[in-house]
mmCIF file of C-alpha atoms and ligand atoms in Angstrom:
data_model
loop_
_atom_site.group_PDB
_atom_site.id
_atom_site.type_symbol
_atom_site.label_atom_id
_atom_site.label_comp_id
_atom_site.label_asym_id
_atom_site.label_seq_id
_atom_site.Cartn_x
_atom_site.Cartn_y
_atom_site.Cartn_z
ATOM 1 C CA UNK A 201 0.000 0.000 0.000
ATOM 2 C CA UNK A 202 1.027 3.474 -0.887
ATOM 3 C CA UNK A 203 2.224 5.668 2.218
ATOM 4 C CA UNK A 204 1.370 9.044 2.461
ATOM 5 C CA UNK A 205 2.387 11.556 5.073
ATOM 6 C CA UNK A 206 0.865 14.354 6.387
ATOM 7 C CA UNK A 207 2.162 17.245 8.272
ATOM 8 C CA UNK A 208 1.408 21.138 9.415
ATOM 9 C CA UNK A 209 4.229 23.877 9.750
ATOM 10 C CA UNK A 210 5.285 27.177 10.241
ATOM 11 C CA UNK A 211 2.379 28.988 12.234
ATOM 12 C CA UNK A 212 -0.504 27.686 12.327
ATOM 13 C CA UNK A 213 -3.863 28.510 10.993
ATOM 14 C CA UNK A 214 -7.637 27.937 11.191
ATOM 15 C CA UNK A 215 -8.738 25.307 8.731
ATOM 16 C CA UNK A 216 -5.597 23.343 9.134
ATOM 17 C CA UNK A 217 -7.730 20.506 10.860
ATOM 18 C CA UNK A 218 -10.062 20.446 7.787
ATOM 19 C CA UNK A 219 -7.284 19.923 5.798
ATOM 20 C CA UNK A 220 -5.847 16.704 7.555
ATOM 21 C CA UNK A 221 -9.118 15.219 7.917
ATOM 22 C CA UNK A 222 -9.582 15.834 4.380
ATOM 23 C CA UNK A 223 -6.162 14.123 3.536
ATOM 24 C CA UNK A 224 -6.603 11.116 5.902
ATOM 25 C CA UNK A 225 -10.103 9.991 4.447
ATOM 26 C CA UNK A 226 -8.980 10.620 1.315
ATOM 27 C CA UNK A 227 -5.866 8.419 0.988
ATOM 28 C CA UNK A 228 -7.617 6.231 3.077
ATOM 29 C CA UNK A 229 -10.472 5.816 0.808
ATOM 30 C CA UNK A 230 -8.115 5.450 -2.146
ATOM 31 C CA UNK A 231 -6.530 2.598 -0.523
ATOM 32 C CA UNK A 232 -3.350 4.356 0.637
ATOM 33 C CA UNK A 233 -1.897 4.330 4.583
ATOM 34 C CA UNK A 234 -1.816 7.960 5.761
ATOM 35 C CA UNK A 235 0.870 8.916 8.339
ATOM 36 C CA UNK A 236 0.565 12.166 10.261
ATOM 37 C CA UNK A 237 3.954 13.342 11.258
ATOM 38 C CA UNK A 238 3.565 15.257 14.801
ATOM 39 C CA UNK A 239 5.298 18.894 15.187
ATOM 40 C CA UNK A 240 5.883 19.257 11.599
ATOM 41 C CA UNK A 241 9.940 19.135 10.285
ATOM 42 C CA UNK A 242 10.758 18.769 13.568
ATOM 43 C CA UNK A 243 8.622 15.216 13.858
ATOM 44 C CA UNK A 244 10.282 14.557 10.318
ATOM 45 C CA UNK A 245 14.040 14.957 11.843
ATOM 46 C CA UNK A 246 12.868 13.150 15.436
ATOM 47 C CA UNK A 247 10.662 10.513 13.873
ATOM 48 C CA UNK A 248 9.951 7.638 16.001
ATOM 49 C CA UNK A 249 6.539 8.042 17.957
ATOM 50 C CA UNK A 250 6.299 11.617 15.736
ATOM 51 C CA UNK A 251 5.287 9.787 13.118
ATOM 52 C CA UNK A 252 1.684 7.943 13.596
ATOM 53 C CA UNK A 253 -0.593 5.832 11.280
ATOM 54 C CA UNK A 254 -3.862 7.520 11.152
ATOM 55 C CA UNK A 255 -7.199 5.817 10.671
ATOM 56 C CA UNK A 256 -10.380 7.125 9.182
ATOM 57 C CA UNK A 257 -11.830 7.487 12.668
ATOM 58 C CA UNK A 258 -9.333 9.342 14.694
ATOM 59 C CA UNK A 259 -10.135 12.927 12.438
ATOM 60 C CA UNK A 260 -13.779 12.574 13.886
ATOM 61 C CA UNK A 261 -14.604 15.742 14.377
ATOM 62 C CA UNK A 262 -11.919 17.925 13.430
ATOM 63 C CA UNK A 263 -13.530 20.023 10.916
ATOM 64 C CA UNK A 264 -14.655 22.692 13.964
ATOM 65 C CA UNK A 265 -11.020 21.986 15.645
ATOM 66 C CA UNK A 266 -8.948 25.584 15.816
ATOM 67 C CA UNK A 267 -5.222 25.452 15.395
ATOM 68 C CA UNK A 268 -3.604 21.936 14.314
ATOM 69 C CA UNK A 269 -4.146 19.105 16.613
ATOM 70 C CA UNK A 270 -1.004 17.128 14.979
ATOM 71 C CA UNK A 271 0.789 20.392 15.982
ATOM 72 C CA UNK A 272 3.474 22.601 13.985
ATOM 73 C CA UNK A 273 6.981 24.355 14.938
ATOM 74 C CA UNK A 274 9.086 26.491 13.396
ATOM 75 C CA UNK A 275 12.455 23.624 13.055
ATOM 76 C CA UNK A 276 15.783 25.056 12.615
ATOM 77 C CA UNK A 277 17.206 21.911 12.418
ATOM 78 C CA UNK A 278 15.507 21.343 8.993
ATOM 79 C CA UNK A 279 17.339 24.266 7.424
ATOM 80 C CA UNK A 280 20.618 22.381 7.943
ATOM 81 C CA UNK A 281 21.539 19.025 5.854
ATOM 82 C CA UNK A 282 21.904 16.865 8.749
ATOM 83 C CA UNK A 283 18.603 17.643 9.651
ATOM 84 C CA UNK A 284 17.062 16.874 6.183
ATOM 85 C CA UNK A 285 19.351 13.643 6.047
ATOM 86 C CA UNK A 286 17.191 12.301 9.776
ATOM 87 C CA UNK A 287 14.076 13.759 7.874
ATOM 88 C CA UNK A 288 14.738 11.613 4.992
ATOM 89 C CA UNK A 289 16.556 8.420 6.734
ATOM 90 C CA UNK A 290 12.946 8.407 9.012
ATOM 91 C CA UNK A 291 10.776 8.665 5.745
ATOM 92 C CA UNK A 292 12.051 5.536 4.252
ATOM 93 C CA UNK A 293 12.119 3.827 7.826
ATOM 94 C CA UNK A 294 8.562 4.561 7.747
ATOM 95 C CA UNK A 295 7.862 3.675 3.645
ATOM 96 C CA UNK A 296 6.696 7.175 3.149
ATOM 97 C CA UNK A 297 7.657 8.331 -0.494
ATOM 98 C CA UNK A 298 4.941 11.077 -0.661
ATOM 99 C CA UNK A 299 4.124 14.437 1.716
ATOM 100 C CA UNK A 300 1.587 16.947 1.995
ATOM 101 C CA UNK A 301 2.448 19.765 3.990
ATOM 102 C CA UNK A 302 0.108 22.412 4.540
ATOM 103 C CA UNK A 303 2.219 25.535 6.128
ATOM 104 C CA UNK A 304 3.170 29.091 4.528
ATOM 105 C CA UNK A 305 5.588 29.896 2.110
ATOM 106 C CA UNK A 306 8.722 29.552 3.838
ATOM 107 C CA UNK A 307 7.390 25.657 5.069
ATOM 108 C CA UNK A 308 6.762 24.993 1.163
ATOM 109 C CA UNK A 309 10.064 26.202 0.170
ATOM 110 C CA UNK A 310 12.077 23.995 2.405
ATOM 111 C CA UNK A 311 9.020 21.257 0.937
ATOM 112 C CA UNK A 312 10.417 22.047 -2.653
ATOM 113 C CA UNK A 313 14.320 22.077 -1.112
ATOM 114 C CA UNK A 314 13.810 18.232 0.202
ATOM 115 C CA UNK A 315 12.443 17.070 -2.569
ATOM 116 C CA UNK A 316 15.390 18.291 -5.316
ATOM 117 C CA UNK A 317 18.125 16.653 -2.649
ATOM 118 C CA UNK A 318 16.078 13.555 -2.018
ATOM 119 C CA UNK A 319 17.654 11.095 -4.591
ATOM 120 C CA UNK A 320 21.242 12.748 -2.903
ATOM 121 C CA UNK A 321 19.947 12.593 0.680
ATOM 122 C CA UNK A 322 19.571 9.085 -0.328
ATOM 123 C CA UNK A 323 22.764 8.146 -1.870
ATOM 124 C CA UNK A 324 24.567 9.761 1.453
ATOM 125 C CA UNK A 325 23.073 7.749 4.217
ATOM 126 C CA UNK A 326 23.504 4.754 1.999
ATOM 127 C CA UNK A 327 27.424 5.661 2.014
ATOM 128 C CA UNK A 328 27.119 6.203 5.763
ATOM 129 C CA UNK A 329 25.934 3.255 6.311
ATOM 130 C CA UNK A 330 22.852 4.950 7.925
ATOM 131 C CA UNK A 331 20.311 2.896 5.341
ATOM 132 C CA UNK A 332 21.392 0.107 3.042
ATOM 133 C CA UNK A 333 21.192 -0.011 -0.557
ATOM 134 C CA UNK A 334 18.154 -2.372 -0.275
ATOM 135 C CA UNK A 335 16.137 -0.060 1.858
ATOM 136 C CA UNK A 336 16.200 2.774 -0.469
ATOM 137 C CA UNK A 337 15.951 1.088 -3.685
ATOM 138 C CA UNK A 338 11.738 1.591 -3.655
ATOM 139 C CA UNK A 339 12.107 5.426 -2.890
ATOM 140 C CA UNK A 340 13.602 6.509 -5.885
ATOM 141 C CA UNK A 341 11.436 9.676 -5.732
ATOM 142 C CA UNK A 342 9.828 12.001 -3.482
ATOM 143 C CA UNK A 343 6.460 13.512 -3.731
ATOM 144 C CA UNK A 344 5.419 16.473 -2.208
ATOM 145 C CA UNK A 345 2.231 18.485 -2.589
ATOM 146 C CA UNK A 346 2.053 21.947 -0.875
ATOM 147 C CA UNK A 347 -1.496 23.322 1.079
ATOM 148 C CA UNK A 348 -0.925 26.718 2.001
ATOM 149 C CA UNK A 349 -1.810 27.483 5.231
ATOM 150 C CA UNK A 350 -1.202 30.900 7.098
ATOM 151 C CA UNK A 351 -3.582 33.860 7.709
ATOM 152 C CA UNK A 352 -1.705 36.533 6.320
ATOM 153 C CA UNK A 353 -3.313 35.771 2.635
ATOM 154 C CA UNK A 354 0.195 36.162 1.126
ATOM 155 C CA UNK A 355 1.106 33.679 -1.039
ATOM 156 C CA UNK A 356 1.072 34.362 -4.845
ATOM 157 C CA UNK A 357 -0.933 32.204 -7.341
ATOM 158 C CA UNK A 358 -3.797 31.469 -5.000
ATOM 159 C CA UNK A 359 -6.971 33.731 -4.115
ATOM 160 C CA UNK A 360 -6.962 32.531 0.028
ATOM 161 C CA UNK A 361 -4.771 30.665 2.399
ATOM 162 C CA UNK A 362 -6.485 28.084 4.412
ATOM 163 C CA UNK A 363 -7.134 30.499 7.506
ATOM 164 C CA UNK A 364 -7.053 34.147 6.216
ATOM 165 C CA UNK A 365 -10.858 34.408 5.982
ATOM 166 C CA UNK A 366 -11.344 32.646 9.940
ATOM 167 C CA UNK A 367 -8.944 35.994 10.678
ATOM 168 C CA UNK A 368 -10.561 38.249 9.051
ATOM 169 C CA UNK A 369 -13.919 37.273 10.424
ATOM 170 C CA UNK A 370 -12.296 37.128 13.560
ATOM 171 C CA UNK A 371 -11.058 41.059 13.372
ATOM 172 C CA UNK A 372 -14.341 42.501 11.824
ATOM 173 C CA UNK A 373 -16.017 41.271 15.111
ATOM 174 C CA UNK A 374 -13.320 42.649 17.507
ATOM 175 C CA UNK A 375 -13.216 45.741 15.387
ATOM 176 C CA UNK A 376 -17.308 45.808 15.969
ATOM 177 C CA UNK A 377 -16.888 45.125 19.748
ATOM 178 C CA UNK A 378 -14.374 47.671 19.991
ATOM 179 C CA UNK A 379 -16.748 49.934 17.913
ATOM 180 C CA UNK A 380 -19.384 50.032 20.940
ATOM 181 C CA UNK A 381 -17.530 51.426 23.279
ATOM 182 C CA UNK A 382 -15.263 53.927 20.678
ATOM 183 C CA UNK A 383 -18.813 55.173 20.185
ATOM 184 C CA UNK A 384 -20.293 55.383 23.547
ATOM 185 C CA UNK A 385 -16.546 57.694 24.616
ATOM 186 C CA UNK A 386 -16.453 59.840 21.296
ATOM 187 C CA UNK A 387 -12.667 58.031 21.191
ATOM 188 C CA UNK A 388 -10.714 57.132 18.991
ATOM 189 C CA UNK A 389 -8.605 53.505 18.189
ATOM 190 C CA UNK A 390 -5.747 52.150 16.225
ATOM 191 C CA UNK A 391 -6.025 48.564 15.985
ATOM 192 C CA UNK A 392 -2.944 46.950 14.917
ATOM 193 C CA UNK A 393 -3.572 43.291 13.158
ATOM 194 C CA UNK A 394 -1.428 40.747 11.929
ATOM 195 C CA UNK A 395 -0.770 39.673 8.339
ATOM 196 C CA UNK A 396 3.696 39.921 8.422
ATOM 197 C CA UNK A 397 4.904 41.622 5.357
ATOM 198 C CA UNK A 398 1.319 41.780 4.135
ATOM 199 C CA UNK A 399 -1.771 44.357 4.287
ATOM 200 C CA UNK A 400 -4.691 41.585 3.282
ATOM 201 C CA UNK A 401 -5.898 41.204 6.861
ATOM 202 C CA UNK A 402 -5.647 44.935 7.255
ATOM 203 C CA UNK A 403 -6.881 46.039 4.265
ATOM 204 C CA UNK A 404 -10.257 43.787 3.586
ATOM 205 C CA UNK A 405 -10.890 44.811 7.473
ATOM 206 C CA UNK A 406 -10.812 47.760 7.199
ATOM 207 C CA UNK A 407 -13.292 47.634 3.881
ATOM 208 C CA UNK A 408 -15.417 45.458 5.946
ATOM 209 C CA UNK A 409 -15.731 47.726 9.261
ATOM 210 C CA UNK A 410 -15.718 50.847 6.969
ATOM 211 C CA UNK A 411 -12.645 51.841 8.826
ATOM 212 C CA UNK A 412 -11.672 55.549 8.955
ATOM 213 C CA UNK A 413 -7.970 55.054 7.579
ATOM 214 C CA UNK A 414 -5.868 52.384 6.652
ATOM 215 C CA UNK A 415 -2.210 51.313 6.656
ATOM 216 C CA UNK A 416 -0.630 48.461 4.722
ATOM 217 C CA UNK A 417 3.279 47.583 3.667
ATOM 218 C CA UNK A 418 2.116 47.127 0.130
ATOM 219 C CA UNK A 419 0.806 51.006 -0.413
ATOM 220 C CA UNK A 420 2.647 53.408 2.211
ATOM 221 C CA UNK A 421 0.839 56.903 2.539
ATOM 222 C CA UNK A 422 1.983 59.652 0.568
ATOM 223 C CA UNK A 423 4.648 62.190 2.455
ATOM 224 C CA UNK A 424 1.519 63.888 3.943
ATOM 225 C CA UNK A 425 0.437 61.238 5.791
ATOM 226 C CA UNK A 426 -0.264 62.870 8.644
ATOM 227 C CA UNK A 427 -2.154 65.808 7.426
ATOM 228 C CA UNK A 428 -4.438 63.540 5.153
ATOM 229 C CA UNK A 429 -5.215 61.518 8.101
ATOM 230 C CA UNK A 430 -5.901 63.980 10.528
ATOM 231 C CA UNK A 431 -7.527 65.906 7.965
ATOM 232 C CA UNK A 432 -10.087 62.689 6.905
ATOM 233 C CA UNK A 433 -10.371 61.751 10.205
ATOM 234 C CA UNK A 434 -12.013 65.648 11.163
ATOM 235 C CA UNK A 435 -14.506 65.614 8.407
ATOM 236 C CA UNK A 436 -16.045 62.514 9.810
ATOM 237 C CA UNK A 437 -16.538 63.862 13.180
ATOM 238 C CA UNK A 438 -17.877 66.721 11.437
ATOM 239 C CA UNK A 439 -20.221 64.604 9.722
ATOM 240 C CA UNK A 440 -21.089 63.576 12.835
ATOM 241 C CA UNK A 441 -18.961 60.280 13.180
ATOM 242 C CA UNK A 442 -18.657 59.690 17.141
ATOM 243 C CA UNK A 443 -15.469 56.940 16.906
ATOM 244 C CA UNK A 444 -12.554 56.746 14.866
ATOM 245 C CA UNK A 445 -11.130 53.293 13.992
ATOM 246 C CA UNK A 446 -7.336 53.313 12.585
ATOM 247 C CA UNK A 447 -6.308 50.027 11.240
ATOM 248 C CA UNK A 448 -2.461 49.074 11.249
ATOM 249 C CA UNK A 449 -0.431 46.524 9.451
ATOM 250 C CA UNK A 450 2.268 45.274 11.112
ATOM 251 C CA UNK A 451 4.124 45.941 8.813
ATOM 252 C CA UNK A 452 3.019 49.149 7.641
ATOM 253 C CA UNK A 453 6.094 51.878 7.047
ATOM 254 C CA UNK A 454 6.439 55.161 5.724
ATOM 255 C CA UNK A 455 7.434 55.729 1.947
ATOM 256 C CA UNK A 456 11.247 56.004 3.442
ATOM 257 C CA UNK A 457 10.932 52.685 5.109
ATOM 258 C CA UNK A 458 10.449 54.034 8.435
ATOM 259 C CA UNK A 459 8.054 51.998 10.455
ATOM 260 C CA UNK A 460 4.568 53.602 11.549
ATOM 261 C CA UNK A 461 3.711 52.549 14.587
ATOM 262 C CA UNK A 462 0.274 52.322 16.329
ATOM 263 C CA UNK A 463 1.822 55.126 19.409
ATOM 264 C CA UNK A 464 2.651 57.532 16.292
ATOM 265 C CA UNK A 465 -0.722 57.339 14.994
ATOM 266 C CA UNK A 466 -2.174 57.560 18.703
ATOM 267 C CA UNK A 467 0.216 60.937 19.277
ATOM 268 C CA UNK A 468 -1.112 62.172 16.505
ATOM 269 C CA UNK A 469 -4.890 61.833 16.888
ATOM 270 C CA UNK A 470 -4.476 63.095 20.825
ATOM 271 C CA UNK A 471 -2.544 66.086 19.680
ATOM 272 C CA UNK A 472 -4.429 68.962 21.812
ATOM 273 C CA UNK A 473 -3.208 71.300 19.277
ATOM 274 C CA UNK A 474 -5.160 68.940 16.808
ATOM 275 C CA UNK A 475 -8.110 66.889 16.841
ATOM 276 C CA UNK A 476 -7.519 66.274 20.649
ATOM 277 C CA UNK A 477 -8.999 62.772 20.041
ATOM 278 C CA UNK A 478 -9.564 60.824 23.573
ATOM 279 C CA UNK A 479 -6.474 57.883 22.430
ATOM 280 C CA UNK A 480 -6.656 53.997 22.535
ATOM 281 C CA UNK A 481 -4.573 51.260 21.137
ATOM 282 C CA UNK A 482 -5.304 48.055 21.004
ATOM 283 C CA UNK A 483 -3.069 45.282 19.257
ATOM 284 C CA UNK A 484 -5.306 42.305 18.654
ATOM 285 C CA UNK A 485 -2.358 39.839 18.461
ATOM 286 C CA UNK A 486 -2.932 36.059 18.219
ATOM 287 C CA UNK A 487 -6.927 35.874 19.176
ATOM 288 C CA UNK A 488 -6.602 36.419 14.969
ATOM 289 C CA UNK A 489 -4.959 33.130 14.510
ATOM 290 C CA UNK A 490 -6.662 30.846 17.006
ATOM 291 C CA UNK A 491 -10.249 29.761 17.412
ATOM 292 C CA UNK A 492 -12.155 27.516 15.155
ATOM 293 C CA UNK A 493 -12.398 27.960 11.284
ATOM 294 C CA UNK A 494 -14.859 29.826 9.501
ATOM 295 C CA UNK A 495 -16.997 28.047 6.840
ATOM 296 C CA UNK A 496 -15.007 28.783 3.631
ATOM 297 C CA UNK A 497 -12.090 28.146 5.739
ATOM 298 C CA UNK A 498 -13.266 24.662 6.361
ATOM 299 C CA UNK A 499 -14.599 24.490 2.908
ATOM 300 C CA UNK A 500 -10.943 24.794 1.094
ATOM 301 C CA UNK A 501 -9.209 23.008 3.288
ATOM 302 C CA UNK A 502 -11.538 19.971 2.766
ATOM 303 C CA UNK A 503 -11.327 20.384 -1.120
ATOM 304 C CA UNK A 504 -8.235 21.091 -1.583
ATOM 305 C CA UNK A 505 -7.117 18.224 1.182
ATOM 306 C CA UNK A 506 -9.058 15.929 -1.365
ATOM 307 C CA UNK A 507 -7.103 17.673 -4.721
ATOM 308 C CA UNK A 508 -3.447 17.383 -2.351
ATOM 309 C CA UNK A 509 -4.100 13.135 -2.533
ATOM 310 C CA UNK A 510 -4.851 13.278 -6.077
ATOM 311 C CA UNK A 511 -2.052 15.403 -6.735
ATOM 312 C CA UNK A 512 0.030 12.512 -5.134
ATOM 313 C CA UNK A 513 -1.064 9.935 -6.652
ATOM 314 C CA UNK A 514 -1.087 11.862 -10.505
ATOM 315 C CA UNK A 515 2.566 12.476 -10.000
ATOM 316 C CA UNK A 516 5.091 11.368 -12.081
ATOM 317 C CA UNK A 517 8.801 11.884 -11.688
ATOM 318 C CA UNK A 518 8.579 15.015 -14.149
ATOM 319 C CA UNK A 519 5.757 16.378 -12.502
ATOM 320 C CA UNK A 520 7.144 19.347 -10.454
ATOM 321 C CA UNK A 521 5.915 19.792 -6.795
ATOM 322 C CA UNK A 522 2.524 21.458 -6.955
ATOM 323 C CA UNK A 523 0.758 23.519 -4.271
ATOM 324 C CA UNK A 524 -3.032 23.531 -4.343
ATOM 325 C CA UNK A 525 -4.507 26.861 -4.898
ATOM 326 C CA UNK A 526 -8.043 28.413 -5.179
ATOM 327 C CA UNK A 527 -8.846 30.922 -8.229
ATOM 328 C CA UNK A 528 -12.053 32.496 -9.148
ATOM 329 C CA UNK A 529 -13.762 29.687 -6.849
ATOM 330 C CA UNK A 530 -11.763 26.636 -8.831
ATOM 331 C CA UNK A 531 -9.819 24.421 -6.949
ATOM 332 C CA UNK A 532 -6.341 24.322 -8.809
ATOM 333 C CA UNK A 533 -2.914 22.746 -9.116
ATOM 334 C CA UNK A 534 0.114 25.415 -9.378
ATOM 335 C CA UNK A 535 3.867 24.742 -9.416
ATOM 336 C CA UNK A 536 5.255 25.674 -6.412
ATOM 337 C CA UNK A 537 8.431 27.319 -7.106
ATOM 338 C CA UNK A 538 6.618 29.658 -9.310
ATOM 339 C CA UNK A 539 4.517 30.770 -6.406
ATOM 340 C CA UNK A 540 7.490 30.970 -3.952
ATOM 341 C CA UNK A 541 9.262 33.185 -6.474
ATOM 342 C CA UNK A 542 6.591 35.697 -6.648
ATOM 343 C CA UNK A 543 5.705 36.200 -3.056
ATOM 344 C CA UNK A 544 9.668 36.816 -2.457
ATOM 345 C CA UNK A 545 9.445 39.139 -5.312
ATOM 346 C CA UNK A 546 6.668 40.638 -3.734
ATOM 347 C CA UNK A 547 8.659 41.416 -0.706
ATOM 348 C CA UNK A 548 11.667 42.557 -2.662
ATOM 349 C CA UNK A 549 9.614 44.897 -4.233
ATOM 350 C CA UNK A 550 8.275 46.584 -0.791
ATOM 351 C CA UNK A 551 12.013 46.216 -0.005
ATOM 352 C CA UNK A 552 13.137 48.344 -2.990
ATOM 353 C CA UNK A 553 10.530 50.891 -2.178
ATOM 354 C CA UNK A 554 8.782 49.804 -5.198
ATOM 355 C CA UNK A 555 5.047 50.037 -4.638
ATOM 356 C CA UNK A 556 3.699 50.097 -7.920
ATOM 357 C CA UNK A 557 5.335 46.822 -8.283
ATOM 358 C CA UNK A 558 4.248 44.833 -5.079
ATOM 359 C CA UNK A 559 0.717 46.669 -5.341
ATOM 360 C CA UNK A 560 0.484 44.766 -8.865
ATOM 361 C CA UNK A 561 1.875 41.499 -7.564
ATOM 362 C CA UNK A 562 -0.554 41.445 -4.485
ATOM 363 C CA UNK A 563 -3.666 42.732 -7.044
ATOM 364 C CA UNK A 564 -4.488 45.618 -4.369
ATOM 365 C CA UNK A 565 -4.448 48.220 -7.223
ATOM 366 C CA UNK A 566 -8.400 49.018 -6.594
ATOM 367 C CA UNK A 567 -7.730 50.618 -3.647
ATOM 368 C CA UNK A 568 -6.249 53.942 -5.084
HETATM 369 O O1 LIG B 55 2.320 34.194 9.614
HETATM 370 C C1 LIG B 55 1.310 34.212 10.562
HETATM 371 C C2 LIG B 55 1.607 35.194 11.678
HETATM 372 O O2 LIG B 55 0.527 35.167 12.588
HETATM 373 C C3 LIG B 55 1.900 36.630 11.214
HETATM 374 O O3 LIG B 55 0.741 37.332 10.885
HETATM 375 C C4 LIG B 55 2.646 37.164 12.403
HETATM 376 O O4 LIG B 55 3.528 38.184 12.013
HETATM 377 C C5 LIG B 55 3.416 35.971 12.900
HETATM 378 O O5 LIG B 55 2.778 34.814 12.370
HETATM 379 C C6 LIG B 55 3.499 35.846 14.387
HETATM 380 O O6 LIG B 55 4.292 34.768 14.685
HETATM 381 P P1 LIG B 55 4.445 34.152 16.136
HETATM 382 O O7 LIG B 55 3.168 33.451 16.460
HETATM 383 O O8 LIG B 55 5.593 33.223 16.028
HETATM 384 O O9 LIG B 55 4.661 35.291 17.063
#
């Protein structure tokens, strides 16, 4: 029987639960053994009682599970050889030629990384005598097939990451909570979310709450930031507007690469000689990433858990390592380095100070 393993890495994300239930009773019911390897790379490198046959029963109930129950770390050890040679000696001690990992974009590029040493990862623990000649020979090639989880929304080539929308539910009803009592003070708030390099979370929240201002990496404010803000911000109290609500990036900076932090905006909107706004932050930090999964959430993982284990077993040697993506509400098969590629260039891009270019790549252009 064909041996498939599943793990989750990098941080984890709502949905991911979806997606190994979708994977187990999948393989299963293709007639394929489905190992879930515990603690993701770093299961892979320890092996052992990481690395657990899973039966159609034991994902009972998963779907409305938050987080990853089969766990996830961020492995250092994996970046290193010797830690891919462990992660590959404990594959074949297992018979596990195939693995879907559902993770982010930096979990998917080490995915991609194991896979083009494999047949080399191989021939070394043969000549150290770590695996004989014999116990390699069926594991000529290694199949991997990439999910992306993460809630930051930033991987190129798909529409969603399996999580983004459970977070961005998750902040339009903290944003509403928040609202009440903004209201009932006349103050004002700048709510910093999460989303890394990216302005997804921040911006689709603040379209959905109707936000005052926004700040994302992807589009920094012109020079005159400050004025425009302040200067928006007054004509809705004028219009009668009793709260203000500020949303923040994380990793929202200035046009010079200076970051703008959620005390500068806060200064700015207290400023007696301004609008002498009554001052709160409030950082919303990981209550974005936990909890359970939202429906779509739950709906792509399961689907494209199903399209991973067909991905498997379509592979042939040629075939290079997909990811499974969602676009225009199709599930869809993309190559993976192609996708890595563009999200780094995406990054390079905010890194070069070249907005135009990132705006493009991350298809945020309607928001001029
Ligand atoms: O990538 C997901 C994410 O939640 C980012 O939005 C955030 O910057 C980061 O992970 C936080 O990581 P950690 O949980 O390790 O602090």
């Amino acid at each position: 029987k064909r041996r498939i393993g599943m793990m989750t890495s990098g941080g984890d994300s709502p949905g991911m639960n979806g997606a190994i239930r979708a994977v187990v009773r999948t393989a299963i019911d293709a007639g394929c053994e489905v190992y879930c390897i515990y603690e993701g790379y770093e299961g892979l490198v320890k092996g052992k009682d990481f690395i657990r046959k899973f039966e159609w029963p034991f994902v009972r109930g998963w779907l409305s599970e938050g987080g990853t129950l089969i766990g996830t770390a961020r492995c250092m050890e994996f970046y290193e050889r010797p830690g891919r040679l462990l992660g590959a000696k404990n594959m074949v001690l297992n018979g596990i030629d195939a693995l879907i990992i559902c993770g982010g974009d930096g979990s998917l590029t080490g995915a991609d990384k194991f896979r083009a040493e494999w047949p080399g990862l191989l021939e070394e623990l043969v000549q150290t005598g770590e695996l004989t000649a014999e116990q390699t020979k069926p594991f000529k090639h290694l199949n991997i097939v990439g999910l992306v989880g993460s809630i930051d929304n930033d991987m190129s080539g798909t529409d969603a990451t399996i999580g983004c929308y459970s977070a961005l539910g998750r902040i339009c009803e903290m944003v509403d909570y928040i609202e009440a009592t903004a209201s009932s003070h006349s103050r004002a708030f700048v709510i910093e979310v999460m989303g890394r390099h990216c302005g997804w979370l921040a911006l689709m929240a603040g379209v959905a709450t109707g936000a005052d201002f926004v700040f994302i990496p992807e589009k920094p404010r012109a020079e005159n930031w400050k004025e425009e803000m302040c200067g928006l911000i007054a004509e809705h109290r004028k219009f009668g507007k009793r709260k203000t609500i500020v949303i923040v990036a994380e990793g929202a900076h200035d046009q010079d690469g200076g970051k703008i932090t959620c005390e500068m905006i806060k200064d700015l909107l207290a400023d007696k000689k301004g609008l002498a706004l009554d001052t709160r932050i409030t950082t919303l930090g990981h209550v974005q990433r936990g909890g359970t999964a939202c429906a779509y959430d739950r709906m792509i993982a399961t689907l494209q858990g199903v399209e991973a284990v067909k991905a498997v077993l379509d592979a042939t040697p040629d075939t290079p390592t997909p990811f499974i993506a969602i676009n225009e509400n199709k599930i869809t098969r993309k190559p993976l380095v192609q996708a890595v590629i563009d999200t780094k260039e995406v990054a390079k891009a905010i890194e070069a100070r070249d907005f135009k270019k990132a705006m493009g790549l991350r298809d945020t252009e309607f928001i001029d």
